GROMACS .gro file of N, CA, C and O in nm:
model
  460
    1UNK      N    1 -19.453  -1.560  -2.231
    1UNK     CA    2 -19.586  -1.569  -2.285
    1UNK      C    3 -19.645  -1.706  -2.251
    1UNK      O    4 -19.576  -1.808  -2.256
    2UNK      N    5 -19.771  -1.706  -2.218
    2UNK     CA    6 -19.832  -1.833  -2.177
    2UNK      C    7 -19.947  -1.892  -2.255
    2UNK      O    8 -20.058  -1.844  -2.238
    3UNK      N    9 -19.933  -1.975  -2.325
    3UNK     CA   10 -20.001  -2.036  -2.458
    3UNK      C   11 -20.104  -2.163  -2.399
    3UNK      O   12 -20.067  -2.247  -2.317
    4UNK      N   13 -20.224  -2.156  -2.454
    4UNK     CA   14 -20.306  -2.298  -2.376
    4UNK      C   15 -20.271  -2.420  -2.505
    4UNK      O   16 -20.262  -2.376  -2.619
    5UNK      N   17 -20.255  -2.547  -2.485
    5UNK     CA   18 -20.247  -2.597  -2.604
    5UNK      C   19 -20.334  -2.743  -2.551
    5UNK      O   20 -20.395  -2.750  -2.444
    6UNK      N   21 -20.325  -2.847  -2.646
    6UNK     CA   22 -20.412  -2.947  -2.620
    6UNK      C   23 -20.293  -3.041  -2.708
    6UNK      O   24 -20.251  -3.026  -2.822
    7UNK      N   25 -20.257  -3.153  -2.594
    7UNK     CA   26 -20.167  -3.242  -2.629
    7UNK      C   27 -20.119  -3.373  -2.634
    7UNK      O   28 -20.072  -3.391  -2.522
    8UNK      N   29 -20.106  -3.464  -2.692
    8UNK     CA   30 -20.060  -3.600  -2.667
    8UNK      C   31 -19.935  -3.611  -2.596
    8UNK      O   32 -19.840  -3.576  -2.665
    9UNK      N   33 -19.898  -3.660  -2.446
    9UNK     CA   34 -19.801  -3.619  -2.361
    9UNK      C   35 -19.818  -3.801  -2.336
    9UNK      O   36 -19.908  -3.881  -2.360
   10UNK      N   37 -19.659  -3.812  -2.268
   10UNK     CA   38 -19.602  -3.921  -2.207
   10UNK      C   39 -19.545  -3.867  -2.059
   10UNK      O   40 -19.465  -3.775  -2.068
   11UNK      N   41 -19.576  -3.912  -1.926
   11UNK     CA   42 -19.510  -3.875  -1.795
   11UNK      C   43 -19.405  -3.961  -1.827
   11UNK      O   44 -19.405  -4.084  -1.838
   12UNK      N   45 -19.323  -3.886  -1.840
   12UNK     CA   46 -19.132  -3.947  -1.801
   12UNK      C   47 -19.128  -3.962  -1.661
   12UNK      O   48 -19.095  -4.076  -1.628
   13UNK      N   49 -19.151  -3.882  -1.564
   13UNK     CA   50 -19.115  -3.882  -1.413
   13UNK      C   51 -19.189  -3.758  -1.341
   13UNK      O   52 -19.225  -3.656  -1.400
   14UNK      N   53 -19.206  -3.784  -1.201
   14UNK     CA   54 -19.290  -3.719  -1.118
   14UNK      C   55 -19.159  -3.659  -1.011
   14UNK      O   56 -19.054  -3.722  -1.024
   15UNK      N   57 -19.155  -3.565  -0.927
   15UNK     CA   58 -19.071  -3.558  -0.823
   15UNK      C   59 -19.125  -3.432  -0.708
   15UNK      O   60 -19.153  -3.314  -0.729
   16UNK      N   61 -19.124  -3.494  -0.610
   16UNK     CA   62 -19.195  -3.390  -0.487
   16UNK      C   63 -19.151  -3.295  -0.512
   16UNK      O   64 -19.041  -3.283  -0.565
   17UNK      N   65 -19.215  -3.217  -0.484
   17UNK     CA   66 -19.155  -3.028  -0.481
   17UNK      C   67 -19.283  -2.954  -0.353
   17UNK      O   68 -19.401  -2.920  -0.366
   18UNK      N   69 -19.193  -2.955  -0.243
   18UNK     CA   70 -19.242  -2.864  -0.120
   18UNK      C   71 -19.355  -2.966  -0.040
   18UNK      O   72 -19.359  -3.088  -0.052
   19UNK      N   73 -19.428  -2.896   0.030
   19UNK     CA   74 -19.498  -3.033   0.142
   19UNK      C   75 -19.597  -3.120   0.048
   19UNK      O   76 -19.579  -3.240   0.065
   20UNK      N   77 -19.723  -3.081  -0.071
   20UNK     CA   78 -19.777  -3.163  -0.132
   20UNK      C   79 -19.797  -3.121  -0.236
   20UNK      O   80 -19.910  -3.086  -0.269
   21UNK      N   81 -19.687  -3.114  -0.320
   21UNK     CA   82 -19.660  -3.045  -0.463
   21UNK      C   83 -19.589  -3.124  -0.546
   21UNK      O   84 -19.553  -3.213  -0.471
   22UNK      N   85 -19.549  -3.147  -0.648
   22UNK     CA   86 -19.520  -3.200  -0.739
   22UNK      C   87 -19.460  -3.150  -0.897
   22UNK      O   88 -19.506  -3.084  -0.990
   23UNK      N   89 -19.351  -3.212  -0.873
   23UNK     CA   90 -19.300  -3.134  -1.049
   23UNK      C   91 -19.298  -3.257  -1.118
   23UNK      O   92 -19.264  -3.363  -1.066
   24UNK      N   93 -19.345  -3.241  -1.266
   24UNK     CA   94 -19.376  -3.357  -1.374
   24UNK      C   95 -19.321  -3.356  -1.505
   24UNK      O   96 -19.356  -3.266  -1.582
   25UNK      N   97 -19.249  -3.432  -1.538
   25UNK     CA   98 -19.211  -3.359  -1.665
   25UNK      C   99 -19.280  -3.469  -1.767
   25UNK      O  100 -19.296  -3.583  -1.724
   26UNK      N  101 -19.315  -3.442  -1.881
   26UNK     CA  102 -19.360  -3.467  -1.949
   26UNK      C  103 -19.283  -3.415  -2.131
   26UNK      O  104 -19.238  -3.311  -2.178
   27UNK      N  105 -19.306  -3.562  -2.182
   27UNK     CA  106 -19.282  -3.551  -2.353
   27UNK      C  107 -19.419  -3.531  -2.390
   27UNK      O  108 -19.511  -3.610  -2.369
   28UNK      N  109 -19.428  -3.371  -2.471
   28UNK     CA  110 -19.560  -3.345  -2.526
   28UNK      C  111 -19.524  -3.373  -2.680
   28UNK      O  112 -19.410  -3.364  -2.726
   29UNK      N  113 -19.662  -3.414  -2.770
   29UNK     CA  114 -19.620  -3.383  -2.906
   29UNK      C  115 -19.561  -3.258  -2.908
   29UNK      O  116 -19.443  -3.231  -2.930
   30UNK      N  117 -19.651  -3.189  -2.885
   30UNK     CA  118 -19.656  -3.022  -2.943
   30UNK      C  119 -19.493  -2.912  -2.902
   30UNK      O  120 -19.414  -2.839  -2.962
   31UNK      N  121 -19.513  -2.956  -2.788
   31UNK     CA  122 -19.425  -2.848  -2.681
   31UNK      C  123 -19.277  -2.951  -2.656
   31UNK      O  124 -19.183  -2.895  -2.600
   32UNK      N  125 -19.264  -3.070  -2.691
   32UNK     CA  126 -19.120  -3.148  -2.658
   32UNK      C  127 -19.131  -3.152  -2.510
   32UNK      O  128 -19.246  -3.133  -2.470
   33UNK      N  129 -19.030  -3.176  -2.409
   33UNK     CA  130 -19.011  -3.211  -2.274
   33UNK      C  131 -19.034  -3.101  -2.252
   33UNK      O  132 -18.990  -3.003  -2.312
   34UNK      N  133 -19.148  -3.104  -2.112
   34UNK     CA  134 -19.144  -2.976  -2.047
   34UNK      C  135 -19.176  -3.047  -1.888
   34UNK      O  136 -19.176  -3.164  -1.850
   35UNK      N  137 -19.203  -2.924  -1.823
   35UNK     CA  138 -19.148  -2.932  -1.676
   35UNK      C  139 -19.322  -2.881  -1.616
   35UNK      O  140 -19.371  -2.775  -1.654
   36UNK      N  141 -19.384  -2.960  -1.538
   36UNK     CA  142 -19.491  -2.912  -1.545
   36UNK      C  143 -19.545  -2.886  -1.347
   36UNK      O  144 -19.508  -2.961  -1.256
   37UNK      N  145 -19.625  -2.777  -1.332
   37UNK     CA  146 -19.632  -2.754  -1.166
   37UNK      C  147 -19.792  -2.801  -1.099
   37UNK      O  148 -19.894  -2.738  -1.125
   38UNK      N  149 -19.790  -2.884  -1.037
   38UNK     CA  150 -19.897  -2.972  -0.987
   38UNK      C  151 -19.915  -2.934  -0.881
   38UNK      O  152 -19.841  -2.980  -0.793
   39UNK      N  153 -20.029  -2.826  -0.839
   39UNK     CA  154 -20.029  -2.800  -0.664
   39UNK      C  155 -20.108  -2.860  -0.634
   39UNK      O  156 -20.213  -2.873  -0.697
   40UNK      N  157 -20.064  -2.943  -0.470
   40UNK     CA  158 -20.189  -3.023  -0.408
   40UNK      C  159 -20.168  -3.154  -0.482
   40UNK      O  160 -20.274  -3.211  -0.507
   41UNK      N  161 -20.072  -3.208  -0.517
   41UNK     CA  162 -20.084  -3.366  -0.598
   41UNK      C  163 -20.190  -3.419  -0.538
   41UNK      O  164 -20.294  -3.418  -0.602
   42UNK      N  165 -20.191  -3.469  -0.419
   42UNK     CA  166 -20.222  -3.586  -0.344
   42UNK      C  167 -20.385  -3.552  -0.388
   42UNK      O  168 -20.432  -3.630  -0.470
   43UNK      N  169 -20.437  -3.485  -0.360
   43UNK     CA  170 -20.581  -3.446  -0.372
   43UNK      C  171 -20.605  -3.396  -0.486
   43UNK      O  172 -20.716  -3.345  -0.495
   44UNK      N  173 -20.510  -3.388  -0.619
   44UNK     CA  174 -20.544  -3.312  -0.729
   44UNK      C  175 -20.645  -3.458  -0.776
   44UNK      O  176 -20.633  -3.575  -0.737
   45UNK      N  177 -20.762  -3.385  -0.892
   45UNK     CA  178 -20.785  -3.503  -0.987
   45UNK      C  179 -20.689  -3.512  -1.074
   45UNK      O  180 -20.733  -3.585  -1.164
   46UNK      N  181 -20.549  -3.470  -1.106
   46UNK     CA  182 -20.466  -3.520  -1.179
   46UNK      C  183 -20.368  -3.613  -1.148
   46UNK      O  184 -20.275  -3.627  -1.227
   47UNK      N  185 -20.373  -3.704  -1.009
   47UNK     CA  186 -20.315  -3.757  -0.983
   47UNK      C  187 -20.269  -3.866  -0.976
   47UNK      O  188 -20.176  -3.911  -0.910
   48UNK      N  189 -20.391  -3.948  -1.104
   48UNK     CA  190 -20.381  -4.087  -1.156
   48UNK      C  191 -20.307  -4.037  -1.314
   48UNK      O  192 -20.267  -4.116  -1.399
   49UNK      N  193 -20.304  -3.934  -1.320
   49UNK     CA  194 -20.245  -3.926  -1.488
   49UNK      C  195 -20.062  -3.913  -1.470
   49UNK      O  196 -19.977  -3.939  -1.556
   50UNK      N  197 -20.042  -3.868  -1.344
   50UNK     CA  198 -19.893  -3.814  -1.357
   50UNK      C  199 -19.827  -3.891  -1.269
   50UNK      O  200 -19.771  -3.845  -1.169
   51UNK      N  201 -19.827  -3.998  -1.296
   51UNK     CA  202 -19.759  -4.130  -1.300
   51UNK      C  203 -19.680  -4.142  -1.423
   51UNK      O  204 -19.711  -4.090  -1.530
   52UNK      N  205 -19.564  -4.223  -1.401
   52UNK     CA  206 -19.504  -4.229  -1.466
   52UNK      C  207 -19.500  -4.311  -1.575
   52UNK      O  208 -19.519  -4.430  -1.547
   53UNK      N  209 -19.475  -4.277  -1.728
   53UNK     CA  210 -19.553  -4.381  -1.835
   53UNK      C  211 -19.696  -4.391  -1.859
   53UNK      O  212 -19.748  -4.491  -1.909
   54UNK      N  213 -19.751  -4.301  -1.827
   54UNK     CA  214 -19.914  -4.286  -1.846
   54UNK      C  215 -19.904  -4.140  -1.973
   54UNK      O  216 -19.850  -4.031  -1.958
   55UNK      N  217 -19.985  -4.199  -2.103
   55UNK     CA  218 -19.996  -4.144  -2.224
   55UNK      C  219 -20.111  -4.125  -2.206
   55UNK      O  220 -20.188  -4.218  -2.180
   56UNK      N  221 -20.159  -3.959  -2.219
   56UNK     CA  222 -20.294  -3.904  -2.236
   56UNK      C  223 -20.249  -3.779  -2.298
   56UNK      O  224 -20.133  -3.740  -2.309
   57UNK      N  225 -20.397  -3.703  -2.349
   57UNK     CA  226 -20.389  -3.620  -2.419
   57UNK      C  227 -20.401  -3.478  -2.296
   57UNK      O  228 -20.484  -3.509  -2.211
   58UNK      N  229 -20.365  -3.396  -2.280
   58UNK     CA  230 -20.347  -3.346  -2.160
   58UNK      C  231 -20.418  -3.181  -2.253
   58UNK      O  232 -20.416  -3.143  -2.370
   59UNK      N  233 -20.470  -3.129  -2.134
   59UNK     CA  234 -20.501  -2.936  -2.176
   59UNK      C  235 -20.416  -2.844  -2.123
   59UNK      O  236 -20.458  -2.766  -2.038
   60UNK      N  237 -20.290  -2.840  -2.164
   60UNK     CA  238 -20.109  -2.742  -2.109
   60UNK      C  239 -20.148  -2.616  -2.089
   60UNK      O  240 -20.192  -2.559  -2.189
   61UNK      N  241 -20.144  -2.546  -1.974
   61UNK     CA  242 -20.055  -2.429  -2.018
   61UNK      C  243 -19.950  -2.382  -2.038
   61UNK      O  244 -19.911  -2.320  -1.938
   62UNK      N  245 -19.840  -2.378  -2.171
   62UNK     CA  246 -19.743  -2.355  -2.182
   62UNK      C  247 -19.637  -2.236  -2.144
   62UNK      O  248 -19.623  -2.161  -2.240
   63UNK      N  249 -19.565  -2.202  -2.041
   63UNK     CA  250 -19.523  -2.049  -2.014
   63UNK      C  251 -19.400  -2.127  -2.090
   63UNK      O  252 -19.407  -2.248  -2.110
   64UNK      N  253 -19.275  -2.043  -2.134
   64UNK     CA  254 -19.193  -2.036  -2.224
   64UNK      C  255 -19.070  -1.990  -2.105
   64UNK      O  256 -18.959  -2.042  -2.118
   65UNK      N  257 -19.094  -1.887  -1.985
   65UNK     CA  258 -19.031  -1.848  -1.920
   65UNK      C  259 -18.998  -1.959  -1.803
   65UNK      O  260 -18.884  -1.971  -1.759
   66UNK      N  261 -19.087  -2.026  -1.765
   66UNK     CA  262 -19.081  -2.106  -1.645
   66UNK      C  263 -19.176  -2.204  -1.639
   66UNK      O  264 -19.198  -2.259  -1.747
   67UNK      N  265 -19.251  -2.250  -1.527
   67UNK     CA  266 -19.284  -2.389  -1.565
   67UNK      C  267 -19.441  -2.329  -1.582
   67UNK      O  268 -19.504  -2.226  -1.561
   68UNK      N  269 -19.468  -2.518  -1.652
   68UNK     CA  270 -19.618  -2.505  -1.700
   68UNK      C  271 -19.695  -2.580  -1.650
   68UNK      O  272 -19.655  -2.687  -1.605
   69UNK      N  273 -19.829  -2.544  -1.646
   69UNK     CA  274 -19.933  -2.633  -1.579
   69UNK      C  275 -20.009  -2.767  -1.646
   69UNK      O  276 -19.963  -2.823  -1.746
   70UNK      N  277 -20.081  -2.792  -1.605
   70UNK     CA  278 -20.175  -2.907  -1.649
   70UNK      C  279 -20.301  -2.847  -1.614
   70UNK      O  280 -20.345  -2.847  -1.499
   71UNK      N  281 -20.355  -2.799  -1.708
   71UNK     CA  282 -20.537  -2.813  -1.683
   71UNK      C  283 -20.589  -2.909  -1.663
   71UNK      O  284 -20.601  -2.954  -1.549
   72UNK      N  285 -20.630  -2.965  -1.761
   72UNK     CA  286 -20.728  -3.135  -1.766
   72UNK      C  287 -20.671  -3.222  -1.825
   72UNK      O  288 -20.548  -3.225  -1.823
   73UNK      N  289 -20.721  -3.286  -1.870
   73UNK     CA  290 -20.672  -3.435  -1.916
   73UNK      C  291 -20.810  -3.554  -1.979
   73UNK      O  292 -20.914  -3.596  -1.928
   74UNK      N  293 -20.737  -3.577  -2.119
   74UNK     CA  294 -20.839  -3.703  -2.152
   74UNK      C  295 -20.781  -3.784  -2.220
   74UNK      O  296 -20.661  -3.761  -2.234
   75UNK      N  297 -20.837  -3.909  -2.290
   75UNK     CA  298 -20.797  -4.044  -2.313
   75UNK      C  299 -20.661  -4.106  -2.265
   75UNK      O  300 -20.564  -4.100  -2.341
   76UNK      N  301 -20.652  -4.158  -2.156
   76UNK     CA  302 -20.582  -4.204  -2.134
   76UNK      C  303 -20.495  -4.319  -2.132
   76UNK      O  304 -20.561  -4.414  -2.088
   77UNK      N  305 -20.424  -4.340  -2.149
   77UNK     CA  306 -20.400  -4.485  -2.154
   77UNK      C  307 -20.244  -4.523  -2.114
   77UNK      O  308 -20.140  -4.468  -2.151
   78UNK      N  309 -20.272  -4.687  -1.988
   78UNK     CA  310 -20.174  -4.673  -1.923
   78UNK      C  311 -20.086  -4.797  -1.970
   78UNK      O  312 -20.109  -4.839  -2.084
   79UNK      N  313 -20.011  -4.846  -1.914
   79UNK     CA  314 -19.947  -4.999  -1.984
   79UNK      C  315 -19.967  -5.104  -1.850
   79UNK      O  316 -19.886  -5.083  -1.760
   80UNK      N  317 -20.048  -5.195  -1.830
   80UNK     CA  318 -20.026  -5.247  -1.711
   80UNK      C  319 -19.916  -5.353  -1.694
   80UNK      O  320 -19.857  -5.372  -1.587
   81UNK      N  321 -19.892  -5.425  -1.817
   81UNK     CA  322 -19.791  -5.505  -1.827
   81UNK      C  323 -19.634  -5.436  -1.731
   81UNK      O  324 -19.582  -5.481  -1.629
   82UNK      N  325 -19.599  -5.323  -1.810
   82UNK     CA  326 -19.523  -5.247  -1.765
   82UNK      C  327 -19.552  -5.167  -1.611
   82UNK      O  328 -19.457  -5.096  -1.576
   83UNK      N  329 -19.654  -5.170  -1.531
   83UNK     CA  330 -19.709  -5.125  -1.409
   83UNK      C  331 -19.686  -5.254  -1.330
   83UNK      O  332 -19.616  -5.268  -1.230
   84UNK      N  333 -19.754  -5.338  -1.390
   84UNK     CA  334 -19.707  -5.464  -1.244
   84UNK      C  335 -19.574  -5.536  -1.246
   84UNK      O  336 -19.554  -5.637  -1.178
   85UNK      N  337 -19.493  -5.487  -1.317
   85UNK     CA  338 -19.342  -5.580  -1.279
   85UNK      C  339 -19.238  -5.465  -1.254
   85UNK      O  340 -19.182  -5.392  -1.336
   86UNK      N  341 -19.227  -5.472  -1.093
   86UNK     CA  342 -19.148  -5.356  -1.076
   86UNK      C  343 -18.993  -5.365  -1.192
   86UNK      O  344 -18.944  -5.269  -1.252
   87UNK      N  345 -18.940  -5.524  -1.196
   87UNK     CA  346 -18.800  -5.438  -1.258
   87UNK      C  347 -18.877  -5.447  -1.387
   87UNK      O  348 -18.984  -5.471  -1.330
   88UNK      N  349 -18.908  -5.448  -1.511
   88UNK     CA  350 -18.971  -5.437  -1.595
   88UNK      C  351 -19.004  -5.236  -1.586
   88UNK      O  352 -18.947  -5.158  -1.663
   89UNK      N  353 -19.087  -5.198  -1.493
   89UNK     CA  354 -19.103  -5.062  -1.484
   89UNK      C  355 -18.970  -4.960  -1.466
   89UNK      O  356 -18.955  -4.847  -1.513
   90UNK      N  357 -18.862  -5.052  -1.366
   90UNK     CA  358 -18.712  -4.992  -1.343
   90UNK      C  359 -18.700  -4.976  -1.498
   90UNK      O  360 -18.728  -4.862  -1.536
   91UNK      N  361 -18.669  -5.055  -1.583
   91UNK     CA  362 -18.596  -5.063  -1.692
   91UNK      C  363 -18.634  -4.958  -1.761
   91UNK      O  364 -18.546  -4.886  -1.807
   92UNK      N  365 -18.803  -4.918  -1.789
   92UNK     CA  366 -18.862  -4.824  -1.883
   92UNK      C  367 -18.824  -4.729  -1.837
   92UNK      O  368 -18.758  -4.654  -1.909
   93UNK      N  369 -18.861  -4.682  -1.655
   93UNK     CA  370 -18.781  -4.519  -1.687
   93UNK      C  371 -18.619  -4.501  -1.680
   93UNK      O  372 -18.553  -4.399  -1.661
   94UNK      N  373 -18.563  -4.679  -1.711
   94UNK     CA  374 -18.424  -4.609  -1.707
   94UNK      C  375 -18.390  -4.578  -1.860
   94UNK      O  376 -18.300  -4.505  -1.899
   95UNK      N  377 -18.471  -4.641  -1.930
   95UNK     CA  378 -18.427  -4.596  -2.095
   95UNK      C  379 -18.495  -4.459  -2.130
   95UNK      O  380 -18.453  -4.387  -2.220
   96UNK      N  381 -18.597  -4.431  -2.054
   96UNK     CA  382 -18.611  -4.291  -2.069
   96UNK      C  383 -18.586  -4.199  -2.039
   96UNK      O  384 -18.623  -4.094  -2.092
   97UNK      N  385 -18.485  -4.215  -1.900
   97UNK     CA  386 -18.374  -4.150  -1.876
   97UNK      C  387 -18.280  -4.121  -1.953
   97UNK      O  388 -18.242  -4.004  -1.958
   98UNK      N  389 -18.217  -4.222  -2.032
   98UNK     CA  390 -18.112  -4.215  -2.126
   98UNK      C  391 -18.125  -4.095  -2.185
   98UNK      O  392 -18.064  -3.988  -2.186
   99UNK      N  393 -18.315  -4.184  -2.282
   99UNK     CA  394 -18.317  -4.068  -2.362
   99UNK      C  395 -18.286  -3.985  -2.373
   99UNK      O  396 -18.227  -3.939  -2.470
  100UNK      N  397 -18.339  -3.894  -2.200
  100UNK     CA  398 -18.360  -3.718  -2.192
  100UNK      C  399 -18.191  -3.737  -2.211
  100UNK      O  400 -18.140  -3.696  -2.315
  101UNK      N  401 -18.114  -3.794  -2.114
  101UNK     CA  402 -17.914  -3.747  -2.088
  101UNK      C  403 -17.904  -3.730  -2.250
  101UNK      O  404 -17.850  -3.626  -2.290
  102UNK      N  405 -17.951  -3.823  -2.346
  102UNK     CA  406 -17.870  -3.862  -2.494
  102UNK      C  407 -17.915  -3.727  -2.561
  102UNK      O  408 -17.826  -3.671  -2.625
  103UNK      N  409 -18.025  -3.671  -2.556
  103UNK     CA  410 -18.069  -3.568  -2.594
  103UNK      C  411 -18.026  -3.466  -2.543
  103UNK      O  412 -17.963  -3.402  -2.627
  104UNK      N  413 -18.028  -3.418  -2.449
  104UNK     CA  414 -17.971  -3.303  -2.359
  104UNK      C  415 -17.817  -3.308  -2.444
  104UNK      O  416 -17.802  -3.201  -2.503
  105UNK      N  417 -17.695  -3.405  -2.466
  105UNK     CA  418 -17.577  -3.394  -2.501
  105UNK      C  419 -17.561  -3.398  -2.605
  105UNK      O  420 -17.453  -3.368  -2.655
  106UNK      N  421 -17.677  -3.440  -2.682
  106UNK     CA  422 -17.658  -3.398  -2.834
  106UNK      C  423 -17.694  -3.218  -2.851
  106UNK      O  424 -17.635  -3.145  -2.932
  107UNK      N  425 -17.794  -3.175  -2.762
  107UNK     CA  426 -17.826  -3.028  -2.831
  107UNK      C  427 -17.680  -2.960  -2.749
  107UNK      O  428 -17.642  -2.844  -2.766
  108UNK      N  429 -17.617  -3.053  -2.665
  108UNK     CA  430 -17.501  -2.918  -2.615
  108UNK      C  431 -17.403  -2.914  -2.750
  108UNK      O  432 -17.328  -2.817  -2.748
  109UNK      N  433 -17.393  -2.973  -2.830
  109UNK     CA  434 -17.281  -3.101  -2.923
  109UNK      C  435 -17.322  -3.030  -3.045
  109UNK      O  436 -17.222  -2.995  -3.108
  110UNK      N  437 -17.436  -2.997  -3.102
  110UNK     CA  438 -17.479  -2.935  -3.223
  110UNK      C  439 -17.417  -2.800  -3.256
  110UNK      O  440 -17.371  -2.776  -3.368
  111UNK      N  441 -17.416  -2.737  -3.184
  111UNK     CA  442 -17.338  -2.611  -3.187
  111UNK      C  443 -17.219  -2.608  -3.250
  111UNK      O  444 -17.182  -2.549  -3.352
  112UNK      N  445 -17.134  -2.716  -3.136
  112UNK     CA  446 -16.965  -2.692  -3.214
  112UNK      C  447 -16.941  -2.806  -3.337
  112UNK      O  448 -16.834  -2.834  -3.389
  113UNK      N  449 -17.072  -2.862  -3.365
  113UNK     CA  450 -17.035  -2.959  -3.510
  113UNK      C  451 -17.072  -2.905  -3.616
  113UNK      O  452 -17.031  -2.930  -3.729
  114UNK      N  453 -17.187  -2.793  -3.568
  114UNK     CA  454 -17.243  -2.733  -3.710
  114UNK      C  455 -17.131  -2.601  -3.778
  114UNK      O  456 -17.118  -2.565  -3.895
  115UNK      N  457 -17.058  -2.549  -3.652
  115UNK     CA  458 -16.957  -2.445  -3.715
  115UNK      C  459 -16.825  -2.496  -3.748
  115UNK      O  460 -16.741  -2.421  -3.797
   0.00000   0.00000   0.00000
């Protein structure tokens, strides 16, 4: 089922997918980490938002089965402090890397602690 929603999202990371395509994942309030499909990056107008560490309120379409899109996008806001010092920027998506690993091994981990 494919749900439209309207969301406060964080880009965790961007990664090519096919000649000028793009997969994005994103921490939404609403929807948690999802996986989102960007055709045409290079020429999309979404292509100053899905950078990485750029917080805007985004218009999702959520599919539940597979991946989801990005309609539009408004208020944005980016960190430049964190944009102009490359290791400074290394560091942020490496702790938000963590995050996703620390999370991902806690929901495998819940299962056999709760029975």
């Amino acid at each position: 089922m494919i749900q439209s929603i309207t969301s406060q999202g964080l880009v965790l990371y961007n990664r090519n997918f096919r000649e000028d395509d793009k997969l994005v994942k994103i921490f939404t309030e609403q929807a948690g980490k999802r996986m989102f499909f960007v055709k045409h990056a290079g020429q999309s107008k979404l292509a100053p938002v899905i950078q990485p560490l750029v917080l805007a309120r985004f218009l999702l379409r959520i599919n539940d089965d597979g991946l989801s899109y990005i309609e539009d996008y408004h208020e944005v806001m980016t960190f430049p402090k964190i944009n102009s010092d490359l290791f400074v920027m290394a560091y942020a998506t490496y702790v938000a890397a963590l995050q996703m690993l620390v999370c991902r091994i806690i929901s495998r981990m819940l299962p056999c602690l709760l029975s």
